[in-house]
Short mmCIF file of N, CA and C in Angstrom, two decimals:
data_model
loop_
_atom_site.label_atom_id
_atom_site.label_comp_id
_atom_site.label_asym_id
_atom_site.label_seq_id
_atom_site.Cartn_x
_atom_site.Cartn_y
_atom_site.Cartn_z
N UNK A 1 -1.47 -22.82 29.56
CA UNK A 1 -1.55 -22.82 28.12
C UNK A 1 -0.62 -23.87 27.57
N UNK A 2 -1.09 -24.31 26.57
CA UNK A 2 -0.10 -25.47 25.60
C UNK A 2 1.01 -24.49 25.00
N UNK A 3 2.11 -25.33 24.78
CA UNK A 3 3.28 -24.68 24.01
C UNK A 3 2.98 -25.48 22.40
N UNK A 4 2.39 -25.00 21.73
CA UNK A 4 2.77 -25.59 20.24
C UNK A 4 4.13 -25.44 19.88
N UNK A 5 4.69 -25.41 20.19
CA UNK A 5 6.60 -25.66 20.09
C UNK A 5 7.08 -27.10 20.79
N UNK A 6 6.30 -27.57 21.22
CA UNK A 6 6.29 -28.66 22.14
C UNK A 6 6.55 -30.06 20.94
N UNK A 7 7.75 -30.90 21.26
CA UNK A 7 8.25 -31.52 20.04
C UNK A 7 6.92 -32.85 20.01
N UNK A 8 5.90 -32.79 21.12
CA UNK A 8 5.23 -34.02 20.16
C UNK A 8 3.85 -33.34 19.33
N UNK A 9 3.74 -31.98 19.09
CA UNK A 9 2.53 -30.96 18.23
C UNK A 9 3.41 -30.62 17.50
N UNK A 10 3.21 -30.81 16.19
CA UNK A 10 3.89 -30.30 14.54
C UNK A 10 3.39 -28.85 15.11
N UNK A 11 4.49 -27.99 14.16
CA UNK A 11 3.94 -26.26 14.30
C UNK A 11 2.65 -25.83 13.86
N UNK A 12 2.57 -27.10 12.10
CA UNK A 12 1.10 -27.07 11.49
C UNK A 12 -0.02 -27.43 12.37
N UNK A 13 0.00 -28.03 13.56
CA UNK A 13 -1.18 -28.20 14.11
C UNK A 13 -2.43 -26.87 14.36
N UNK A 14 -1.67 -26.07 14.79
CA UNK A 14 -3.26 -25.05 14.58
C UNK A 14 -4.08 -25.02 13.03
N UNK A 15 -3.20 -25.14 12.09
CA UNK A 15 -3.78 -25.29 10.56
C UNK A 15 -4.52 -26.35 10.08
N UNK A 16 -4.28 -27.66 10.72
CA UNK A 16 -4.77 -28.84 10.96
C UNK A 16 -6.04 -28.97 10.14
N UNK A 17 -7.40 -28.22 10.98
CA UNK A 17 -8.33 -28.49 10.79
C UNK A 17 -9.03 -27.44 10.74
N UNK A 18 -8.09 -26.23 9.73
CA UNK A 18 -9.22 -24.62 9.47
C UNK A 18 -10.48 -25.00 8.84
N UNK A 19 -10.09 -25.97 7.82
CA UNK A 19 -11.91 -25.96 7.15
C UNK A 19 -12.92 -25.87 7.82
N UNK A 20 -12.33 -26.77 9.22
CA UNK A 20 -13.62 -27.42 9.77
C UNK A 20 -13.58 -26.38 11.06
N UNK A 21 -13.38 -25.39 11.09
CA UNK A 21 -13.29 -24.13 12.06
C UNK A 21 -14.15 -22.79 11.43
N UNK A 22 -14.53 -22.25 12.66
CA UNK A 22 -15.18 -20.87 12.42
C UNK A 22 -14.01 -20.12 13.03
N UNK A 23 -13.64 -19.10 12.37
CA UNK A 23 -12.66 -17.93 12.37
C UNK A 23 -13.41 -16.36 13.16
N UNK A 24 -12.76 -15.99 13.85
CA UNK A 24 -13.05 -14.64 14.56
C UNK A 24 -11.95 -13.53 14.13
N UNK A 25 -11.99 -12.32 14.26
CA UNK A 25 -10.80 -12.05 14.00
C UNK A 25 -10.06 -12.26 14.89
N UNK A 26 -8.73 -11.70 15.39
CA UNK A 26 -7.88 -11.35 16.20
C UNK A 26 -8.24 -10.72 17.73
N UNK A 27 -8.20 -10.94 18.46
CA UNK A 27 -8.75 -10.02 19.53
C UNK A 27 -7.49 -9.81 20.64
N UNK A 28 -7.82 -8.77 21.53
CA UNK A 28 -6.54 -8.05 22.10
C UNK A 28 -6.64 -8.98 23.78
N UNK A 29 -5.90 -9.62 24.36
CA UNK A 29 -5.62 -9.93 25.63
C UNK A 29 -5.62 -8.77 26.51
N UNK A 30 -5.72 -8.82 27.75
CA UNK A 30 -5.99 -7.84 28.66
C UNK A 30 -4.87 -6.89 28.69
N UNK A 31 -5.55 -5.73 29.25
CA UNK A 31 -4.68 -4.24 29.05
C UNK A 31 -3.82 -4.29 27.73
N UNK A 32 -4.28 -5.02 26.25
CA UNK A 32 -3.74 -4.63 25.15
C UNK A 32 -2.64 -5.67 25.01
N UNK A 33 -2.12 -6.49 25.68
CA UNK A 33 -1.51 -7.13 25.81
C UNK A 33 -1.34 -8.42 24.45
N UNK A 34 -0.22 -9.19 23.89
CA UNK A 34 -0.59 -11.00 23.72
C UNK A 34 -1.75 -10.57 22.72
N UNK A 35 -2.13 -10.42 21.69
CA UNK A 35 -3.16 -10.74 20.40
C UNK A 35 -3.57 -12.29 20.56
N UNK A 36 -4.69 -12.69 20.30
CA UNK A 36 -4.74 -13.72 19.95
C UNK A 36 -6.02 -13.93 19.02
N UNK A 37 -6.14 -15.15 18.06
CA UNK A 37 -6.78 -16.02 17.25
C UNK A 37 -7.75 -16.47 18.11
N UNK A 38 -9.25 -17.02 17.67
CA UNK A 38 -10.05 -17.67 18.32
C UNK A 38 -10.99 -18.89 16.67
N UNK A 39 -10.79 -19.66 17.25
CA UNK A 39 -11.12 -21.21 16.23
C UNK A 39 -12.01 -21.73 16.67
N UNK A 40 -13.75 -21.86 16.18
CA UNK A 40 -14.34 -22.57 16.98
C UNK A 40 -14.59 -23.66 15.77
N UNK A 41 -14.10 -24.74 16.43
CA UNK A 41 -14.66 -25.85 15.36
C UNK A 41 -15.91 -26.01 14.65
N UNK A 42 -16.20 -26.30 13.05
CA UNK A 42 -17.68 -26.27 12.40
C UNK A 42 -18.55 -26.56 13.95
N UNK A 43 -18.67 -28.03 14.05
CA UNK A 43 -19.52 -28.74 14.53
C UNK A 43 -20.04 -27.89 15.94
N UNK A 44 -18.77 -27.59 16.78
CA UNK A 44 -19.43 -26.83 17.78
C UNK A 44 -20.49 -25.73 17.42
N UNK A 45 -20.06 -24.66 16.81
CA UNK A 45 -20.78 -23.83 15.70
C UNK A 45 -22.38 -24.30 15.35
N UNK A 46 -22.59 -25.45 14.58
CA UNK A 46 -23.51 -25.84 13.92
C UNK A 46 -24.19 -26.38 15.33
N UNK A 47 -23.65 -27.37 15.97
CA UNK A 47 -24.19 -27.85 17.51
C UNK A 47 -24.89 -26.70 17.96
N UNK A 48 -24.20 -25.44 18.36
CA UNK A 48 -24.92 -24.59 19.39
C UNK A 48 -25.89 -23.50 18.24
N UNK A 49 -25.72 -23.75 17.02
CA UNK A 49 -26.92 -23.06 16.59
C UNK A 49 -28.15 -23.98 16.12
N UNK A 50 -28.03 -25.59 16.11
CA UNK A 50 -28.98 -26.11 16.02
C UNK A 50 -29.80 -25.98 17.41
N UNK A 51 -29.40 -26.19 18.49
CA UNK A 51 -29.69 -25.63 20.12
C UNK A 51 -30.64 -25.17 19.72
N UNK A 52 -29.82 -23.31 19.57
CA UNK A 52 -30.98 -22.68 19.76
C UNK A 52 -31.67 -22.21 18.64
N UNK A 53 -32.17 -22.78 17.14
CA UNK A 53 -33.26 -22.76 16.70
C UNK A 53 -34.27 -23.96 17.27
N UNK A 54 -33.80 -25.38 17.88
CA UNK A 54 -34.39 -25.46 18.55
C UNK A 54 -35.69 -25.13 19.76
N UNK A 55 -34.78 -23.97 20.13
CA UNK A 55 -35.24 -23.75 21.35
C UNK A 55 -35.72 -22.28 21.41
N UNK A 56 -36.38 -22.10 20.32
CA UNK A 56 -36.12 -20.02 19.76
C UNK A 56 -36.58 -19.39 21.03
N UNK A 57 -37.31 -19.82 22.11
CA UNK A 57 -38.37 -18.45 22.54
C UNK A 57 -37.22 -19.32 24.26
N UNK A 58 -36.37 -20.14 24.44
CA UNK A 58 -35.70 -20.01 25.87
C UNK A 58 -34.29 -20.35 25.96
N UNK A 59 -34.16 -19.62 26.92
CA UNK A 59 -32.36 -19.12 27.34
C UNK A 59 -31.61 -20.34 27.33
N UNK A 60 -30.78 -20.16 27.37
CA UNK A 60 -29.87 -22.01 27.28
C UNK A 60 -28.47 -21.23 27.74
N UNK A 61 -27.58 -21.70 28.29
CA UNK A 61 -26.12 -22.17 27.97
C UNK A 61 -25.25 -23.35 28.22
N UNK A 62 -24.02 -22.96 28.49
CA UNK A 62 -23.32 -24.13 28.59
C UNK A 62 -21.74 -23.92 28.44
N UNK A 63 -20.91 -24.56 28.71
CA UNK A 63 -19.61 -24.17 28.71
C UNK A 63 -19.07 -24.73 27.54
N UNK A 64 -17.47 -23.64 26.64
CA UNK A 64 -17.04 -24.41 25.49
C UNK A 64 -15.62 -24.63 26.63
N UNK A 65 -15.44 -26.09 25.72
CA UNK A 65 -13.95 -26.49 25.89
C UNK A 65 -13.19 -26.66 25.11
N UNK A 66 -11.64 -26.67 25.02
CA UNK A 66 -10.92 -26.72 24.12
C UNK A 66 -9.73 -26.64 24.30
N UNK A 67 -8.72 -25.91 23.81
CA UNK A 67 -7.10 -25.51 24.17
C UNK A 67 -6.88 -24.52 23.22
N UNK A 68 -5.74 -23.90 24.22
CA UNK A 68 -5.11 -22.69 23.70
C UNK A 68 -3.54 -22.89 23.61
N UNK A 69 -3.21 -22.76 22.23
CA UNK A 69 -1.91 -23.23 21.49
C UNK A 69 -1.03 -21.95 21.78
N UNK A 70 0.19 -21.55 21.84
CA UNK A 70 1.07 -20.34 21.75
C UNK A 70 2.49 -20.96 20.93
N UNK A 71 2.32 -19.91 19.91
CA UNK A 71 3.92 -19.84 19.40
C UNK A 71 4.61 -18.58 19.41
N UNK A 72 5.76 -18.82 19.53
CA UNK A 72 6.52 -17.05 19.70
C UNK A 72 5.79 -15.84 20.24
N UNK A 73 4.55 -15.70 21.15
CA UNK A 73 3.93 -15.15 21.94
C UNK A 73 2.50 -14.97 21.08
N UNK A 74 2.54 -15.42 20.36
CA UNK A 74 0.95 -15.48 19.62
C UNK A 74 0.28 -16.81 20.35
N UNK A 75 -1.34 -16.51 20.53
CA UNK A 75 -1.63 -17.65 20.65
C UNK A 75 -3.07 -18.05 20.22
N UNK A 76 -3.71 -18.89 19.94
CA UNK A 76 -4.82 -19.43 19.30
C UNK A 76 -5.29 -20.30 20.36
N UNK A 77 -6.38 -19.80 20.46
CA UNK A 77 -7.54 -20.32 21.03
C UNK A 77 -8.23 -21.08 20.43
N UNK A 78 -8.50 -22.55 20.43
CA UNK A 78 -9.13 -23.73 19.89
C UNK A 78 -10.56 -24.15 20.79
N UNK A 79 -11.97 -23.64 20.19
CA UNK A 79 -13.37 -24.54 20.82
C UNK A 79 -13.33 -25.68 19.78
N UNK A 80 -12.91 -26.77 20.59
CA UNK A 80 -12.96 -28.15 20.19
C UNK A 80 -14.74 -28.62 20.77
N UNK A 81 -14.89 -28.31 21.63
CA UNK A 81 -15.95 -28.72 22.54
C UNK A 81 -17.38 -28.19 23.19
N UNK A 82 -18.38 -28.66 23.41
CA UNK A 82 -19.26 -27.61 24.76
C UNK A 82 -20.24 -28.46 25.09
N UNK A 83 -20.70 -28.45 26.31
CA UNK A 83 -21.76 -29.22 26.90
C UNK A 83 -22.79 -28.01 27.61
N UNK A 84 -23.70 -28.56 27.00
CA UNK A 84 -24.73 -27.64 27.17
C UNK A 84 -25.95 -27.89 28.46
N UNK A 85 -25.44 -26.98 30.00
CA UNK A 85 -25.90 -27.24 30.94
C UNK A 85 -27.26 -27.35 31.23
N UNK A 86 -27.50 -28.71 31.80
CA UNK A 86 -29.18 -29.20 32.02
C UNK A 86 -29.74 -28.38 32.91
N UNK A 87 -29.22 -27.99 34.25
CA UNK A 87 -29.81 -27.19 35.31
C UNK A 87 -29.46 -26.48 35.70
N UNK A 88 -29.32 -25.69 34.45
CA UNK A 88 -29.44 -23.82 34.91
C UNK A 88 -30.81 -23.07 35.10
N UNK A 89 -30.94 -22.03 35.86
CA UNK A 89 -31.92 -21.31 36.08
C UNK A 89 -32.16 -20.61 35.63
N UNK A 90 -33.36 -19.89 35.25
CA UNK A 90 -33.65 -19.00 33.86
C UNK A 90 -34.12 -18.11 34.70
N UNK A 91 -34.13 -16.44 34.88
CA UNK A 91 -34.88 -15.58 35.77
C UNK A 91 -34.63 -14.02 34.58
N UNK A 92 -35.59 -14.19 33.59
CA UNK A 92 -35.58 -13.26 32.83
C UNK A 92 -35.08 -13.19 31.40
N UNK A 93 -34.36 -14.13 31.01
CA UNK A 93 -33.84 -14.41 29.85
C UNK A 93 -32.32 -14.37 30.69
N UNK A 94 -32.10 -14.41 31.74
CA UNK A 94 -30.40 -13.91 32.39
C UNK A 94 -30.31 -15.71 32.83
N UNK A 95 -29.26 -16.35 32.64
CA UNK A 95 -29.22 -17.90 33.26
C UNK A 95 -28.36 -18.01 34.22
N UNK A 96 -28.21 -19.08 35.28
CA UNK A 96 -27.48 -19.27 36.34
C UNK A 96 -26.79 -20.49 36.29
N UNK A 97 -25.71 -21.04 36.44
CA UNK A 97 -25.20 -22.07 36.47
C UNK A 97 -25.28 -22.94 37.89
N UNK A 98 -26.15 -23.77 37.99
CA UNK A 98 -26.29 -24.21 39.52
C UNK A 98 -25.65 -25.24 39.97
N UNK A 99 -25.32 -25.54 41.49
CA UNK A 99 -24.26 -27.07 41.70
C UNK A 99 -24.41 -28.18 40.57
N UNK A 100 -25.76 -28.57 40.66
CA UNK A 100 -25.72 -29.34 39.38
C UNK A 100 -25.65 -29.06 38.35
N UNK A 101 -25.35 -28.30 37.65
CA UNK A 101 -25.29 -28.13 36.52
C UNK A 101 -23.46 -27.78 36.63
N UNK A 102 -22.78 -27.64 37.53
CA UNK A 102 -21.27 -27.50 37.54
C UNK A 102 -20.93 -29.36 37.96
N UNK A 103 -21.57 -29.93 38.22
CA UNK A 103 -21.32 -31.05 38.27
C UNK A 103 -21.58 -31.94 36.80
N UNK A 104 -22.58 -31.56 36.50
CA UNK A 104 -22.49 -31.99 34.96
C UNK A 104 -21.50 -32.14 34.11
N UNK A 105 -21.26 -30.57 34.04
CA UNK A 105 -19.86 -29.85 33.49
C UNK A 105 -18.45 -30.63 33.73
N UNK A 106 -18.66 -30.43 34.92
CA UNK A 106 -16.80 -31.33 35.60
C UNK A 106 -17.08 -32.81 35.04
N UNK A 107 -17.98 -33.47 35.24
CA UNK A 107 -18.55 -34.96 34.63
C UNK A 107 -18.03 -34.77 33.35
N UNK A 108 -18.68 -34.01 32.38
CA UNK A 108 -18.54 -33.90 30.86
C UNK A 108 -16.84 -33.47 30.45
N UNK A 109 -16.42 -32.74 31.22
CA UNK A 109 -14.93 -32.57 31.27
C UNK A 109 -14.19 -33.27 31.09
N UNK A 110 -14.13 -34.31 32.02
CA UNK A 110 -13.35 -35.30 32.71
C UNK A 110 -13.13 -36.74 31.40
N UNK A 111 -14.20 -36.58 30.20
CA UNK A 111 -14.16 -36.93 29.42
C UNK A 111 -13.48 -36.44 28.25
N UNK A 112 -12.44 -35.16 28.35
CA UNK A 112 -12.06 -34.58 27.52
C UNK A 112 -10.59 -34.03 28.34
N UNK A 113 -9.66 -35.06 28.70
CA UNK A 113 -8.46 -34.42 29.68
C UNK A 113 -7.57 -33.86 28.91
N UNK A 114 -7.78 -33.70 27.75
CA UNK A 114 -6.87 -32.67 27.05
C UNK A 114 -7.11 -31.08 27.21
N UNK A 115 -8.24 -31.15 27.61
CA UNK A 115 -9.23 -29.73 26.79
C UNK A 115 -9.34 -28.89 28.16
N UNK A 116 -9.45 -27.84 28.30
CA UNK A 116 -9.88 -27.17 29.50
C UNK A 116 -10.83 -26.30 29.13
N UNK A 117 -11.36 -25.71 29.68
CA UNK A 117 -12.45 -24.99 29.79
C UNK A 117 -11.87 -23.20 29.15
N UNK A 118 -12.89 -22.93 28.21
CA UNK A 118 -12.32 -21.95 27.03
C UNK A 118 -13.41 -20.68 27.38
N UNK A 119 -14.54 -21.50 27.74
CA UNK A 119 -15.54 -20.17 27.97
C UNK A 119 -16.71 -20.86 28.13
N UNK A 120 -17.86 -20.15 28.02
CA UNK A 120 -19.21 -20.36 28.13
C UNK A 120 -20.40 -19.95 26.98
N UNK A 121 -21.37 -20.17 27.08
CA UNK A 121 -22.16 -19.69 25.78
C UNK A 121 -23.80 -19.52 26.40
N UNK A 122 -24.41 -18.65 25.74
CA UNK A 122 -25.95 -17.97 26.22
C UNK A 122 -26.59 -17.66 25.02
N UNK A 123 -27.48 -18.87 24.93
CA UNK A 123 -28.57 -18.50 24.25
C UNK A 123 -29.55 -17.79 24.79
N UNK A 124 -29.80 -16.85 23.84
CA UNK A 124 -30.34 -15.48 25.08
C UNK A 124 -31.63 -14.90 23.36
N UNK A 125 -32.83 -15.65 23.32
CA UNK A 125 -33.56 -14.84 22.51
C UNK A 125 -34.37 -13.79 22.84
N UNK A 126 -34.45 -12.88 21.10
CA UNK A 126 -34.28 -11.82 21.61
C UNK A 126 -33.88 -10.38 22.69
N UNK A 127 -32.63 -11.12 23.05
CA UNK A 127 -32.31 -9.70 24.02
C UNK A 127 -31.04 -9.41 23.27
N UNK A 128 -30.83 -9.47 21.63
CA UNK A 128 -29.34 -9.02 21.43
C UNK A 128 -28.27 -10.17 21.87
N UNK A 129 -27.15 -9.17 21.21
CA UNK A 129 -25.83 -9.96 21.61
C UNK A 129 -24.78 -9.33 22.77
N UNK A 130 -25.67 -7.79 23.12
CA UNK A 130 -24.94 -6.92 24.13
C UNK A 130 -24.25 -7.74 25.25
N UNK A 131 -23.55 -7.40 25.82
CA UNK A 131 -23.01 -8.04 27.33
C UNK A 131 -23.61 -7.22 28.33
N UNK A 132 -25.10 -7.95 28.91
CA UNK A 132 -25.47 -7.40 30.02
C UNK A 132 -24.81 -7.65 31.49
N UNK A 133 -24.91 -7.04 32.41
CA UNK A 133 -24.56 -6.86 33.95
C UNK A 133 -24.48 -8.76 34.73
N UNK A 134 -25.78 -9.24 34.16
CA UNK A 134 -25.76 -10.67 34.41
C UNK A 134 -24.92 -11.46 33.40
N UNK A 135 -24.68 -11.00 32.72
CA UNK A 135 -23.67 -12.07 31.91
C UNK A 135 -22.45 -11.15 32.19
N UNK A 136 -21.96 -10.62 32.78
CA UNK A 136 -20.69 -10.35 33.10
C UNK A 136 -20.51 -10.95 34.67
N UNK A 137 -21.98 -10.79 35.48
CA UNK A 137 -21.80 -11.79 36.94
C UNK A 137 -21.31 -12.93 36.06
N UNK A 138 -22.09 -14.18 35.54
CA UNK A 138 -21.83 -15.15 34.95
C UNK A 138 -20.32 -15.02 34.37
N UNK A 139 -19.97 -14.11 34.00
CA UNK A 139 -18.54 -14.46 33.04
C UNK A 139 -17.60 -14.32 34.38
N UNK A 140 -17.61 -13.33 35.19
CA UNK A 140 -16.78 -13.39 36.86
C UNK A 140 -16.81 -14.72 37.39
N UNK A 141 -17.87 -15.32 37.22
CA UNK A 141 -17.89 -16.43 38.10
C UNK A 141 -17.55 -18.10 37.37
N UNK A 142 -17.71 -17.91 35.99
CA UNK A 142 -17.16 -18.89 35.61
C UNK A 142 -15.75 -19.22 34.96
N UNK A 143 -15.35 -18.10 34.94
CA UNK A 143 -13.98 -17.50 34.26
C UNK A 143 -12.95 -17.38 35.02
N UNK A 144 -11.63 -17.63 34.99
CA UNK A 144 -10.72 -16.81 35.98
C UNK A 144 -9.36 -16.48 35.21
N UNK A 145 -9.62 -16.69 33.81
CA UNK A 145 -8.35 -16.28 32.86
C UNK A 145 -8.81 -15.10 32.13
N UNK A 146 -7.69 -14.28 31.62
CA UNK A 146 -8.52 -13.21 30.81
C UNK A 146 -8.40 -13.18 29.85
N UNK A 147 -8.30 -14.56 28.59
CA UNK A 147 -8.55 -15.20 27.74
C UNK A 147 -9.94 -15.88 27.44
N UNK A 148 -10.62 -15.88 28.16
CA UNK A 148 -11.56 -16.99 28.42
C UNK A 148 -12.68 -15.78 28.03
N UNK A 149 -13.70 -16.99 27.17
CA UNK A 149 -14.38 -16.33 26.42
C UNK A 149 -15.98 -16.15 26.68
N UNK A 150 -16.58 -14.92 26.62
CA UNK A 150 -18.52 -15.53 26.26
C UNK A 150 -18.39 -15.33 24.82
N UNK A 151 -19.99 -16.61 24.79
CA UNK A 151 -20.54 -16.71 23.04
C UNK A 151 -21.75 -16.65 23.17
N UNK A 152 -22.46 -15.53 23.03
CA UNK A 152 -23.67 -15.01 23.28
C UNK A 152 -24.15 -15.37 21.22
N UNK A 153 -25.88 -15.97 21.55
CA UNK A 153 -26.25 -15.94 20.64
C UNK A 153 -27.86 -15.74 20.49
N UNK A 154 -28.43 -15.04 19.36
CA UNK A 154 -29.68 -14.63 19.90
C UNK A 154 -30.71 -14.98 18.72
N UNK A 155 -31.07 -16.51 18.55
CA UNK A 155 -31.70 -17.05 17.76
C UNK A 155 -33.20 -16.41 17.04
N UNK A 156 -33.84 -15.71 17.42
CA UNK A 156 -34.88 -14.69 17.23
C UNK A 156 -34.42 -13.51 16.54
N UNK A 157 -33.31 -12.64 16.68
CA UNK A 157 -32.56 -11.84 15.60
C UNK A 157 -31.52 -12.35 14.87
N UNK A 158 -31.81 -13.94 14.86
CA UNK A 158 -30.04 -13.89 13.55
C UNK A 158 -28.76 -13.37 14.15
N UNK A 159 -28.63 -13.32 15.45
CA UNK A 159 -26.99 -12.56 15.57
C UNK A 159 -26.33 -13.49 16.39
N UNK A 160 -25.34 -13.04 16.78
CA UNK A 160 -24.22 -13.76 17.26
C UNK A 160 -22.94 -13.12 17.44
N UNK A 161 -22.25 -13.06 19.07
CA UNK A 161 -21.36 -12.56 18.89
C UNK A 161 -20.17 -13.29 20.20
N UNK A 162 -19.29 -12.64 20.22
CA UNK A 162 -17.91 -13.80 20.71
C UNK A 162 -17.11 -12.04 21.33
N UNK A 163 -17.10 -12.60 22.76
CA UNK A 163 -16.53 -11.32 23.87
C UNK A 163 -15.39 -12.10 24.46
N UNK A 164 -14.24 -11.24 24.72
CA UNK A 164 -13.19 -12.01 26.18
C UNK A 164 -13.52 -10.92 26.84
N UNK A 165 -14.30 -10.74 27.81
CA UNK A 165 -14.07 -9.81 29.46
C UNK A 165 -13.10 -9.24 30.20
N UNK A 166 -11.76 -9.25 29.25
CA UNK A 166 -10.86 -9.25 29.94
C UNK A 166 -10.55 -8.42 31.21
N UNK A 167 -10.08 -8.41 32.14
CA UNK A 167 -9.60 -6.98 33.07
C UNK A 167 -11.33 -6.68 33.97
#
């Protein structure tokens, strides 16, 4: 994690750029632990819902990137970023992230060495915003912090929702 106490980030930097952020509330770190903020920038936002009206009737995801700021044990979670994986496998509306498509990812990364990897996202129409059994395989396997987020969105009902898995 970044230290926003760190003398070359002003303290104002998480405030920086609220306009241009989508706000979540507060959510609890594992076993209750550490609260934290989650910020997804407009554009990412508008990016992954142009996606999937795009794409209303098939599954999509893709990983968000970004950074996570801490002051005095609070910390804010920043989606600056997301690249939306070409060759994943679709088997039911449930998606798979395949070598290539983790090669993509690390490619698209590597263009962003500030940012690390914040979470993932599933366009998933009509099946809800629930966290099914396959998107918790998917969140095990692409995840290994218990900060790290899914952004399930379900272009056919209008919803949208934002999980940490923690524990």
């Amino acid at each position: 994690m970044e230290d926003m106490t760190d003398a070359s980030k002003p303290q104002s930097e998480k405030f920086k750029r609220e306009a241009d952020m989508r706000a979540w509330d507060t959510h609890e770190g594992s076993a209750g632990k550490d609260a934290f903020e989650i910020h997804m920038e407009r554009k990412v936002f508008d990016d992954i819902a142009d996606i999937s009206r795009a794409n209303p009737h098939r599954a999509l995801g893709g990983i968000l990137f970004g950074r996570v700021l801490t002051n005095q044990g609070a910390s804010l979670i920043l989606i600056e970023g997301h690249v939306v994986a070409e060759h994943t496998e679709e088997h039911e509306g449930n998606i798979l992230f395949t070598p290539d498509s983790w090669q993509q990812i690390n490619s698209a990364g590597r263009e962003f060495p500030l940012w690390q990897i914040i979470g993932w996202f599933h366009i998933q129409p009509g099946a809800g915003t629930a966290i099914a059994s396959a998107d918790k395989f998917l969140h095990n396997n692409c995840t290994d912090l218990p900060w790290q987020i899914a952004y399930l969105v379900d272009p056919l009902n209008c919803t949208e929702e934002l999980f940490c898995l923690a524990g």
